[in-house]
């Protein structure tokens, strides 16, 4: 233990550590989420040094320079949004209106909507435009408890525009203080100019984009949209193998609208995570479990697409898969930046239990971005990312849909949001 701690968060009514070993409760539910009642967390230089009961903290007389009194509050690890497209230009509310009115995908595309609209806007935007818009969105996520966010490129779809997006993604992290995990997603769609020779676009991704992104150190992961009408299983396999050879870790958008073999590709390339999975086969999911691929479920898409289709979260949990939840924040299919709202959707529509959704937005989400050793739980040696909620019980968090319940956000041991200071 260091001689001096910078900060003690004291008198926490319920501390959800998300570390099963840290709970001293004999209740199974409490144990799974590592619940400690009347707890204290000590922090030194942005890192957690000690976690335990308030009584124990007082008995030992542990020193701390500053204290936060969390009487009546519930503490969770900083939330990890493991799948987003948060950096984009332009919005598509007209398309949403058309969809609510019953328009088909083809009608929306014919009216100039769909992903091509965002590609057009991103190509026309400067890095500065993208950084400003992206930072504003990420600050809004931070106020809702998200302290780490994965952001994908994939609206540039040319070497130059993809690099521009990735530079903007990096700067959003620098400007907001939120940890940003960058993912290259040149294989988000075939751009209009390559419609009639798709294989040439895939060559461009493999031969030029991936090597350039890797050389410039602009991304940690590479993602592919494996879906009927986008990239086939075979094409996805090729792109992700190439990414691995260049040192980018594989991720995949799999089986969102149909079973396109995406879950199996995820397992074959040992993807760190696979997103969507609403139509994945049992065989594919079992292969993912064996490969250690995290299933990232995105129920916000059902709101954006105005279609109540959800992944089989219970089936996946029963199979023993690691399940994470994320916003998939993007202007087309999921205009939701709050993991808290997504946690409510996960409970009500995918029948995940409140304790399960908390693990899905913290430890399992950290695993989905390969950061499980640094973040995702409140335990010694982890980053001091802590969210304090003004709620009576952890189960209240998904229960109060869209509620203004975040009291404070602590990032790397510093308070970055205080709702009491912020209020009118
Ligand atoms: Zn996505």
Tab-separated table of C-alpha atoms and ligand atoms in Angstrom:
chain	number	residue	atom	x	y	z
A	1	UNK	CA	0.000	0.000	0.000
A	2	UNK	CA	1.414	3.449	-0.872
A	3	UNK	CA	2.000	5.775	2.076
A	4	UNK	CA	-0.412	8.386	0.824
A	5	UNK	CA	-3.595	7.969	-1.202
A	6	UNK	CA	-4.919	10.892	-3.250
A	7	UNK	CA	-8.537	10.038	-2.757
A	8	UNK	CA	-10.880	7.943	-0.646
A	9	UNK	CA	-14.474	7.351	-1.778
A	10	UNK	CA	-16.121	6.668	1.577
A	11	UNK	CA	-19.431	5.383	2.911
A	12	UNK	CA	-20.556	3.887	-0.435
A	13	UNK	CA	-23.972	2.344	0.289
A	14	UNK	CA	-23.519	-0.379	-2.372
A	15	UNK	CA	-20.214	-0.946	-4.141
A	16	UNK	CA	-20.623	-3.142	-7.212
A	17	UNK	CA	-16.997	-4.137	-7.848
A	18	UNK	CA	-17.753	-6.636	-10.674
A	19	UNK	CA	-15.053	-8.818	-9.072
A	20	UNK	CA	-16.774	-11.897	-7.613
A	21	UNK	CA	-13.832	-12.568	-5.263
A	22	UNK	CA	-14.220	-9.217	-3.525
A	23	UNK	CA	-17.718	-9.751	-2.175
A	24	UNK	CA	-18.085	-10.883	1.421
A	25	UNK	CA	-21.773	-11.654	0.943
A	26	UNK	CA	-23.230	-15.150	1.103
A	27	UNK	CA	-25.999	-14.150	-1.345
A	28	UNK	CA	-25.270	-15.694	-4.789
A	29	UNK	CA	-26.557	-12.668	-6.746
A	30	UNK	CA	-24.457	-10.270	-4.688
A	31	UNK	CA	-21.441	-12.527	-5.049
A	32	UNK	CA	-21.595	-12.697	-8.857
A	33	UNK	CA	-21.300	-8.902	-9.160
A	34	UNK	CA	-18.849	-8.585	-6.267
A	35	UNK	CA	-21.196	-6.502	-4.105
A	36	UNK	CA	-19.862	-4.870	-0.925
A	37	UNK	CA	-22.254	-2.908	1.306
A	38	UNK	CA	-21.047	0.193	3.170
A	39	UNK	CA	-17.738	0.258	1.360
A	40	UNK	CA	-14.696	2.405	0.685
A	41	UNK	CA	-12.342	2.678	-2.329
A	42	UNK	CA	-8.824	4.125	-2.069
A	43	UNK	CA	-7.073	5.655	-5.061
A	44	UNK	CA	-3.482	6.723	-5.674
A	45	UNK	CA	-2.224	8.347	-8.873
A	46	UNK	CA	-5.256	7.299	-10.874
A	47	UNK	CA	-5.104	3.678	-9.777
A	48	UNK	CA	-7.222	1.805	-7.221
A	49	UNK	CA	-5.102	0.724	-4.263
A	50	UNK	CA	-7.613	-0.723	-1.817
A	51	UNK	CA	-11.266	-1.832	-1.769
A	52	UNK	CA	-13.183	-2.952	1.298
A	53	UNK	CA	-15.680	-2.280	4.039
A	54	UNK	CA	-15.907	1.212	5.514
A	55	UNK	CA	-15.424	-0.287	8.999
A	56	UNK	CA	-12.178	-1.917	7.938
A	57	UNK	CA	-10.977	1.365	6.401
A	58	UNK	CA	-11.609	3.169	9.679
A	59	UNK	CA	-10.116	0.410	11.822
A	60	UNK	CA	-6.892	0.431	9.835
A	61	UNK	CA	-6.707	4.243	9.763
A	62	UNK	CA	-5.748	4.237	6.065
A	63	UNK	CA	-4.580	7.705	4.951
A	64	UNK	CA	-6.024	9.723	2.057
A	65	UNK	CA	-5.474	13.352	1.057
A	66	UNK	CA	-9.025	13.954	-0.175
A	67	UNK	CA	-12.340	12.251	0.400
A	68	UNK	CA	-15.657	11.969	-1.378
A	69	UNK	CA	-18.574	11.112	0.867
A	70	UNK	CA	-20.748	8.622	-1.049
A	71	UNK	CA	-23.377	8.151	1.643
A	72	UNK	CA	-26.561	6.822	0.037
A	73	UNK	CA	-24.913	6.269	-3.359
A	74	UNK	CA	-24.264	3.146	-5.451
A	75	UNK	CA	-20.844	2.800	-7.129
A	76	UNK	CA	-20.088	0.914	-10.342
A	77	UNK	CA	-16.914	0.613	-12.420
A	78	UNK	CA	-16.751	3.178	-15.243
A	79	UNK	CA	-18.911	1.804	-18.060
A	80	UNK	CA	-17.233	0.485	-21.209
A	81	UNK	CA	-19.044	1.029	-24.520
A	82	UNK	CA	-17.427	-1.711	-26.594
A	83	UNK	CA	-19.076	-1.099	-29.994
A	84	UNK	CA	-19.782	2.360	-31.430
A	85	UNK	CA	-19.538	4.464	-34.582
A	86	UNK	CA	-19.522	7.738	-32.604
A	87	UNK	CA	-17.380	9.784	-35.023
A	88	UNK	CA	-19.534	10.801	-38.008
A	89	UNK	CA	-20.807	13.868	-39.818
A	90	UNK	CA	-24.449	14.696	-40.537
A	91	UNK	CA	-27.516	13.005	-39.089
A	92	UNK	CA	-30.350	10.998	-40.651
A	93	UNK	CA	-33.559	11.932	-38.827
A	94	UNK	CA	-35.554	12.099	-42.095
A	95	UNK	CA	-34.669	8.501	-42.759
A	96	UNK	CA	-35.861	7.564	-39.272
A	97	UNK	CA	-39.136	9.323	-40.004
A	98	UNK	CA	-39.482	7.399	-43.280
A	99	UNK	CA	-38.772	4.108	-41.506
A	100	UNK	CA	-41.335	4.810	-38.799
A	101	UNK	CA	-43.780	5.585	-41.625
A	102	UNK	CA	-43.143	2.150	-43.117
A	103	UNK	CA	-40.559	2.885	-45.848
A	104	UNK	CA	-38.373	-0.021	-46.937
A	105	UNK	CA	-34.592	-0.108	-47.031
A	106	UNK	CA	-34.707	0.275	-50.831
A	107	UNK	CA	-37.032	3.295	-50.657
A	108	UNK	CA	-34.727	4.954	-48.140
A	109	UNK	CA	-31.673	4.272	-50.324
A	110	UNK	CA	-33.521	5.642	-53.383
A	111	UNK	CA	-34.273	8.841	-51.432
A	112	UNK	CA	-30.522	9.322	-50.864
A	113	UNK	CA	-30.482	7.860	-47.343
A	114	UNK	CA	-28.664	4.925	-45.837
A	115	UNK	CA	-24.964	4.629	-45.053
A	116	UNK	CA	-24.041	6.396	-48.306
A	117	UNK	CA	-25.472	9.632	-46.927
A	118	UNK	CA	-23.065	9.463	-43.975
A	119	UNK	CA	-20.158	8.471	-46.248
A	120	UNK	CA	-20.839	11.566	-48.348
A	121	UNK	CA	-20.932	13.824	-45.257
A	122	UNK	CA	-17.794	12.310	-43.707
A	123	UNK	CA	-15.821	12.625	-46.937
A	124	UNK	CA	-16.785	16.309	-47.092
A	125	UNK	CA	-15.902	16.984	-43.424
A	126	UNK	CA	-12.515	18.115	-42.097
A	127	UNK	CA	-10.696	16.331	-39.268
A	128	UNK	CA	-11.635	19.318	-37.075
A	129	UNK	CA	-15.347	18.961	-37.931
A	130	UNK	CA	-15.245	15.273	-37.028
A	131	UNK	CA	-13.346	15.905	-33.782
A	132	UNK	CA	-15.783	18.618	-32.651
A	133	UNK	CA	-18.876	16.514	-33.331
A	134	UNK	CA	-17.314	13.341	-31.923
A	135	UNK	CA	-16.029	15.035	-28.747
A	136	UNK	CA	-19.420	16.536	-28.020
A	137	UNK	CA	-21.005	13.097	-28.258
A	138	UNK	CA	-18.319	11.453	-26.127
A	139	UNK	CA	-18.721	14.087	-23.382
A	140	UNK	CA	-22.426	13.302	-23.353
A	141	UNK	CA	-21.577	9.601	-22.971
A	142	UNK	CA	-19.217	10.436	-20.097
A	143	UNK	CA	-22.024	12.206	-18.237
A	144	UNK	CA	-23.947	8.942	-18.513
A	145	UNK	CA	-21.141	6.956	-16.934
A	146	UNK	CA	-19.130	5.772	-19.955
A	147	UNK	CA	-15.386	6.147	-19.285
A	148	UNK	CA	-14.070	3.981	-22.147
A	149	UNK	CA	-15.491	3.926	-25.662
A	150	UNK	CA	-14.569	1.920	-28.716
A	151	UNK	CA	-15.042	3.916	-31.947
A	152	UNK	CA	-14.919	2.501	-35.468
A	153	UNK	CA	-13.998	4.196	-38.721
A	154	UNK	CA	-15.954	3.010	-41.764
A	155	UNK	CA	-17.736	6.073	-43.143
A	156	UNK	CA	-14.776	7.139	-45.280
A	157	UNK	CA	-14.393	4.012	-47.411
A	158	UNK	CA	-11.323	5.391	-49.188
A	159	UNK	CA	-7.730	5.279	-47.969
A	160	UNK	CA	-7.630	9.019	-47.372
A	161	UNK	CA	-11.030	9.334	-45.689
A	162	UNK	CA	-10.501	6.283	-43.454
A	163	UNK	CA	-7.159	7.707	-42.242
A	164	UNK	CA	-8.890	11.047	-41.637
A	165	UNK	CA	-11.548	9.325	-39.516
A	166	UNK	CA	-8.980	7.408	-37.473
A	167	UNK	CA	-7.002	10.594	-36.793
A	168	UNK	CA	-10.225	12.248	-35.635
A	169	UNK	CA	-11.031	9.238	-33.421
A	170	UNK	CA	-7.630	9.522	-31.738
A	171	UNK	CA	-8.090	13.246	-31.141
A	172	UNK	CA	-11.527	12.730	-29.602
A	173	UNK	CA	-9.800	10.677	-26.904
A	174	UNK	CA	-7.164	13.360	-26.345
A	175	UNK	CA	-9.733	16.158	-26.096
A	176	UNK	CA	-12.282	14.464	-23.843
A	177	UNK	CA	-10.038	12.454	-21.501
A	178	UNK	CA	-12.228	9.416	-22.160
A	179	UNK	CA	-10.242	6.309	-23.146
A	180	UNK	CA	-10.927	5.725	-26.831
A	181	UNK	CA	-10.238	2.344	-28.443
A	182	UNK	CA	-9.816	2.797	-32.204
A	183	UNK	CA	-11.076	0.211	-34.688
A	184	UNK	CA	-10.465	0.356	-38.437
A	185	UNK	CA	-13.594	-0.612	-40.376
A	186	UNK	CA	-12.868	0.045	-44.018
A	187	UNK	CA	-14.992	-3.047	-44.659
A	188	UNK	CA	-18.195	-1.399	-43.395
A	189	UNK	CA	-19.721	-1.362	-46.879
A	190	UNK	CA	-18.713	-1.306	-50.548
A	191	UNK	CA	-18.575	2.390	-51.539
A	192	UNK	CA	-20.774	3.469	-54.476
A	193	UNK	CA	-17.822	3.928	-56.878
A	194	UNK	CA	-16.882	0.225	-56.433
A	195	UNK	CA	-20.435	-1.182	-56.677
A	196	UNK	CA	-19.691	-2.964	-59.947
A	197	UNK	CA	-16.270	-4.322	-58.998
A	198	UNK	CA	-16.402	-5.171	-55.323
A	199	UNK	CA	-13.327	-7.394	-55.442
A	200	UNK	CA	-11.256	-4.325	-56.277
A	201	UNK	CA	-12.477	-2.580	-53.138
A	202	UNK	CA	-11.573	-5.607	-51.023
A	203	UNK	CA	-8.100	-5.567	-52.613
A	204	UNK	CA	-7.816	-1.903	-51.638
A	205	UNK	CA	-8.757	-2.694	-48.014
A	206	UNK	CA	-6.312	-5.591	-47.834
A	207	UNK	CA	-3.389	-4.245	-49.878
A	208	UNK	CA	-3.431	-0.553	-48.966
A	209	UNK	CA	-5.732	0.448	-46.117
A	210	UNK	CA	-4.831	-2.195	-43.503
A	211	UNK	CA	-1.039	-1.837	-44.018
A	212	UNK	CA	-1.276	1.983	-43.864
A	213	UNK	CA	-3.445	1.973	-40.713
A	214	UNK	CA	-1.099	-0.489	-39.050
A	215	UNK	CA	2.053	1.391	-40.066
A	216	UNK	CA	0.710	4.685	-38.717
A	217	UNK	CA	-0.470	3.020	-35.505
A	218	UNK	CA	-3.972	4.447	-35.937
A	219	UNK	CA	-6.038	1.450	-34.784
A	220	UNK	CA	-5.859	-1.491	-32.428
A	221	UNK	CA	-8.672	-3.530	-33.999
A	222	UNK	CA	-10.060	-4.283	-37.456
A	223	UNK	CA	-13.791	-4.908	-37.919
A	224	UNK	CA	-15.807	-6.237	-40.892
A	225	UNK	CA	-19.555	-6.124	-41.636
A	226	UNK	CA	-20.201	-9.780	-42.477
A	227	UNK	CA	-23.784	-9.823	-43.754
A	228	UNK	CA	-25.830	-10.710	-46.818
A	229	UNK	CA	-25.422	-7.843	-49.293
A	230	UNK	CA	-22.315	-6.480	-47.537
A	231	UNK	CA	-19.271	-8.786	-47.082
A	232	UNK	CA	-19.488	-12.571	-47.374
A	233	UNK	CA	-17.985	-14.967	-44.833
A	234	UNK	CA	-15.178	-15.703	-47.280
A	235	UNK	CA	-14.379	-12.017	-47.840
A	236	UNK	CA	-14.567	-11.318	-44.095
A	237	UNK	CA	-12.159	-14.171	-43.403
A	238	UNK	CA	-9.676	-12.784	-45.941
A	239	UNK	CA	-9.824	-9.246	-44.530
A	240	UNK	CA	-9.502	-10.341	-40.897
A	241	UNK	CA	-6.591	-12.711	-41.613
A	242	UNK	CA	-4.805	-9.868	-43.350
A	243	UNK	CA	-5.528	-7.573	-40.382
A	244	UNK	CA	-4.055	-10.132	-37.992
A	245	UNK	CA	-0.923	-10.434	-40.131
A	246	UNK	CA	-0.551	-6.646	-39.833
A	247	UNK	CA	-1.004	-6.685	-36.051
A	248	UNK	CA	-4.632	-5.516	-35.868
A	249	UNK	CA	-6.857	-7.652	-33.641
A	250	UNK	CA	-10.026	-8.956	-35.330
A	251	UNK	CA	-13.620	-7.967	-34.538
A	252	UNK	CA	-16.728	-8.677	-36.609
A	253	UNK	CA	-20.336	-7.531	-37.178
A	254	UNK	CA	-22.012	-10.926	-37.487
A	255	UNK	CA	-25.441	-12.335	-38.304
A	256	UNK	CA	-27.445	-9.147	-37.726
A	257	UNK	CA	-30.194	-9.686	-40.319
A	258	UNK	CA	-29.560	-13.266	-41.475
A	259	UNK	CA	-27.288	-16.166	-40.624
A	260	UNK	CA	-24.361	-15.299	-42.870
A	261	UNK	CA	-21.829	-17.533	-41.109
A	262	UNK	CA	-20.382	-14.586	-39.200
A	263	UNK	CA	-20.254	-16.290	-35.798
A	264	UNK	CA	-18.247	-19.137	-37.322
A	265	UNK	CA	-15.828	-16.699	-38.975
A	266	UNK	CA	-15.445	-14.965	-35.581
A	267	UNK	CA	-14.400	-18.263	-34.029
A	268	UNK	CA	-12.097	-19.225	-36.934
A	269	UNK	CA	-10.104	-15.995	-36.804
A	270	UNK	CA	-10.337	-15.964	-32.979
A	271	UNK	CA	-12.025	-12.579	-33.013
A	272	UNK	CA	-11.874	-10.673	-29.732
A	273	UNK	CA	-15.582	-9.858	-30.105
A	274	UNK	CA	-18.542	-10.332	-32.428
A	275	UNK	CA	-21.378	-7.788	-32.544
A	276	UNK	CA	-25.149	-8.153	-33.191
A	277	UNK	CA	-25.669	-11.979	-33.497
A	278	UNK	CA	-29.483	-11.777	-33.637
A	279	UNK	CA	-29.481	-14.595	-36.228
A	280	UNK	CA	-26.384	-16.553	-35.193
A	281	UNK	CA	-26.682	-20.350	-35.117
A	282	UNK	CA	-26.125	-22.400	-31.984
A	283	UNK	CA	-23.191	-24.079	-33.684
A	284	UNK	CA	-21.631	-20.692	-34.448
A	285	UNK	CA	-22.142	-19.492	-30.889
A	286	UNK	CA	-20.593	-22.664	-29.463
A	287	UNK	CA	-17.565	-22.159	-31.715
A	288	UNK	CA	-17.301	-18.574	-30.443
A	289	UNK	CA	-17.335	-19.780	-26.857
A	290	UNK	CA	-14.480	-22.214	-27.602
A	291	UNK	CA	-12.511	-19.407	-29.278
A	292	UNK	CA	-13.102	-17.034	-26.349
A	293	UNK	CA	-14.928	-14.472	-28.532
A	294	UNK	CA	-17.117	-12.069	-26.541
A	295	UNK	CA	-20.705	-11.645	-27.821
A	296	UNK	CA	-21.515	-7.921	-27.967
A	297	UNK	CA	-25.290	-7.389	-28.037
A	298	UNK	CA	-26.737	-4.135	-29.360
A	299	UNK	CA	-30.424	-3.807	-28.458
A	300	UNK	CA	-30.465	-0.064	-29.296
A	301	UNK	CA	-30.578	-1.093	-32.968
A	302	UNK	CA	-34.138	-2.299	-32.448
A	303	UNK	CA	-35.118	1.244	-31.520
A	304	UNK	CA	-33.244	2.842	-34.427
A	305	UNK	CA	-34.610	0.375	-36.976
A	306	UNK	CA	-38.050	0.460	-35.345
A	307	UNK	CA	-38.086	-3.347	-35.371
A	308	UNK	CA	-38.273	-5.360	-32.166
A	309	UNK	CA	-35.782	-8.099	-33.085
A	310	UNK	CA	-33.314	-9.035	-30.341
A	311	UNK	CA	-30.410	-11.430	-29.950
A	312	UNK	CA	-30.998	-14.491	-27.772
A	313	UNK	CA	-29.058	-13.253	-24.757
A	314	UNK	CA	-30.435	-15.946	-22.420
A	315	UNK	CA	-29.434	-18.704	-24.813
A	316	UNK	CA	-25.919	-17.262	-25.049
A	317	UNK	CA	-25.582	-16.953	-21.267
A	318	UNK	CA	-26.800	-20.546	-20.895
A	319	UNK	CA	-24.146	-21.653	-23.396
A	320	UNK	CA	-21.546	-19.999	-21.175
A	321	UNK	CA	-20.600	-17.217	-23.580
A	322	UNK	CA	-19.217	-13.935	-22.284
A	323	UNK	CA	-21.959	-11.427	-23.106
A	324	UNK	CA	-21.354	-7.667	-23.332
A	325	UNK	CA	-23.820	-4.910	-24.250
A	326	UNK	CA	-23.001	-1.744	-26.204
A	327	UNK	CA	-24.830	1.196	-27.785
A	328	UNK	CA	-23.681	0.738	-31.418
A	329	UNK	CA	-24.118	4.553	-31.434
A	330	UNK	CA	-24.414	5.521	-35.130
A	331	UNK	CA	-26.587	7.872	-37.204
A	332	UNK	CA	-28.376	5.140	-39.167
A	333	UNK	CA	-29.533	2.329	-36.937
A	334	UNK	CA	-28.788	3.245	-33.321
A	335	UNK	CA	-28.875	6.899	-32.325
A	336	UNK	CA	-28.450	6.133	-28.628
A	337	UNK	CA	-25.411	7.275	-26.660
A	338	UNK	CA	-26.438	6.022	-23.225
A	339	UNK	CA	-25.330	2.577	-22.075
A	340	UNK	CA	-27.804	3.067	-19.224
A	341	UNK	CA	-30.739	3.147	-21.659
A	342	UNK	CA	-29.267	0.123	-23.438
A	343	UNK	CA	-29.073	-1.704	-20.098
A	344	UNK	CA	-32.820	-1.123	-19.626
A	345	UNK	CA	-33.497	-2.512	-23.121
A	346	UNK	CA	-31.305	-5.532	-22.348
A	347	UNK	CA	-33.300	-6.307	-19.212
A	348	UNK	CA	-36.794	-5.713	-20.571
A	349	UNK	CA	-36.409	-7.194	-24.050
A	350	UNK	CA	-33.556	-9.711	-23.778
A	351	UNK	CA	-34.445	-10.820	-20.229
A	352	UNK	CA	-30.982	-10.241	-18.860
A	353	UNK	CA	-30.974	-9.735	-15.095
A	354	UNK	CA	-29.850	-6.335	-13.715
A	355	UNK	CA	-26.672	-7.931	-12.318
A	356	UNK	CA	-25.969	-9.526	-15.714
A	357	UNK	CA	-26.340	-6.236	-17.602
A	358	UNK	CA	-23.975	-4.516	-15.182
A	359	UNK	CA	-21.325	-7.179	-15.870
A	360	UNK	CA	-22.128	-6.886	-19.594
A	361	UNK	CA	-21.410	-3.129	-19.562
A	362	UNK	CA	-18.242	-3.392	-17.435
A	363	UNK	CA	-16.046	-6.520	-17.129
A	364	UNK	CA	-17.344	-8.310	-20.219
A	365	UNK	CA	-17.238	-5.101	-22.245
A	366	UNK	CA	-13.636	-4.546	-21.110
A	367	UNK	CA	-12.843	-8.048	-22.385
A	368	UNK	CA	-14.528	-7.167	-25.710
A	369	UNK	CA	-11.946	-4.383	-26.203
A	370	UNK	CA	-9.015	-6.370	-24.809
A	371	UNK	CA	-8.636	-4.125	-21.731
A	372	UNK	CA	-9.731	-6.540	-18.989
A	373	UNK	CA	-6.452	-6.127	-17.094
A	374	UNK	CA	-6.869	-2.342	-16.781
A	375	UNK	CA	-10.583	-1.569	-16.535
A	376	UNK	CA	-14.032	-3.112	-16.091
A	377	UNK	CA	-13.975	-3.687	-12.344
A	378	UNK	CA	-13.206	-1.898	-9.087
A	379	UNK	CA	-10.217	-3.766	-7.745
A	380	UNK	CA	-6.630	-3.031	-6.697
A	381	UNK	CA	-4.342	-2.140	-9.641
A	382	UNK	CA	-7.238	-1.270	-11.961
A	383	UNK	CA	-7.689	2.256	-13.321
A	384	UNK	CA	-9.702	4.410	-10.928
A	385	UNK	CA	-12.750	4.798	-13.202
A	386	UNK	CA	-15.792	4.877	-10.916
A	387	UNK	CA	-19.389	6.037	-11.425
A	388	UNK	CA	-21.551	7.034	-8.464
A	389	UNK	CA	-25.323	6.724	-8.898
A	390	UNK	CA	-27.953	8.487	-6.831
A	391	UNK	CA	-30.160	5.391	-6.585
A	392	UNK	CA	-31.321	3.172	-3.701
A	393	UNK	CA	-30.069	-0.141	-5.158
A	394	UNK	CA	-28.079	-1.349	-8.189
A	395	UNK	CA	-31.265	-2.896	-9.615
A	396	UNK	CA	-32.714	0.615	-9.900
A	397	UNK	CA	-30.202	1.491	-12.658
A	398	UNK	CA	-31.881	-0.414	-15.549
A	399	UNK	CA	-35.302	0.068	-13.945
A	400	UNK	CA	-35.351	3.871	-14.361
A	401	UNK	CA	-35.276	4.163	-18.170
A	402	UNK	CA	-33.314	7.236	-19.222
A	403	UNK	CA	-33.258	8.637	-15.683
A	404	UNK	CA	-30.854	11.394	-14.653
A	405	UNK	CA	-29.264	9.115	-12.047
A	406	UNK	CA	-25.508	9.603	-12.451
A	407	UNK	CA	-24.267	11.659	-9.474
A	408	UNK	CA	-20.517	11.710	-10.192
A	409	UNK	CA	-18.015	10.285	-12.666
A	410	UNK	CA	-14.418	9.688	-11.575
A	411	UNK	CA	-11.920	9.052	-14.385
A	412	UNK	CA	-8.325	8.043	-13.622
A	413	UNK	CA	-8.916	9.115	-10.017
A	414	UNK	CA	-10.184	12.631	-10.883
A	415	UNK	CA	-13.732	13.845	-10.695
A	416	UNK	CA	-14.745	14.747	-14.253
A	417	UNK	CA	-18.500	15.139	-13.769
A	418	UNK	CA	-20.466	16.239	-10.741
A	419	UNK	CA	-24.196	16.390	-11.333
A	420	UNK	CA	-24.730	18.588	-8.239
A	421	UNK	CA	-22.435	21.273	-9.708
A	422	UNK	CA	-24.009	20.895	-13.105
A	423	UNK	CA	-27.649	21.264	-12.109
A	424	UNK	CA	-29.717	24.353	-12.799
B	1	LIG	ZN1	-21.852	-1.446	-35.563
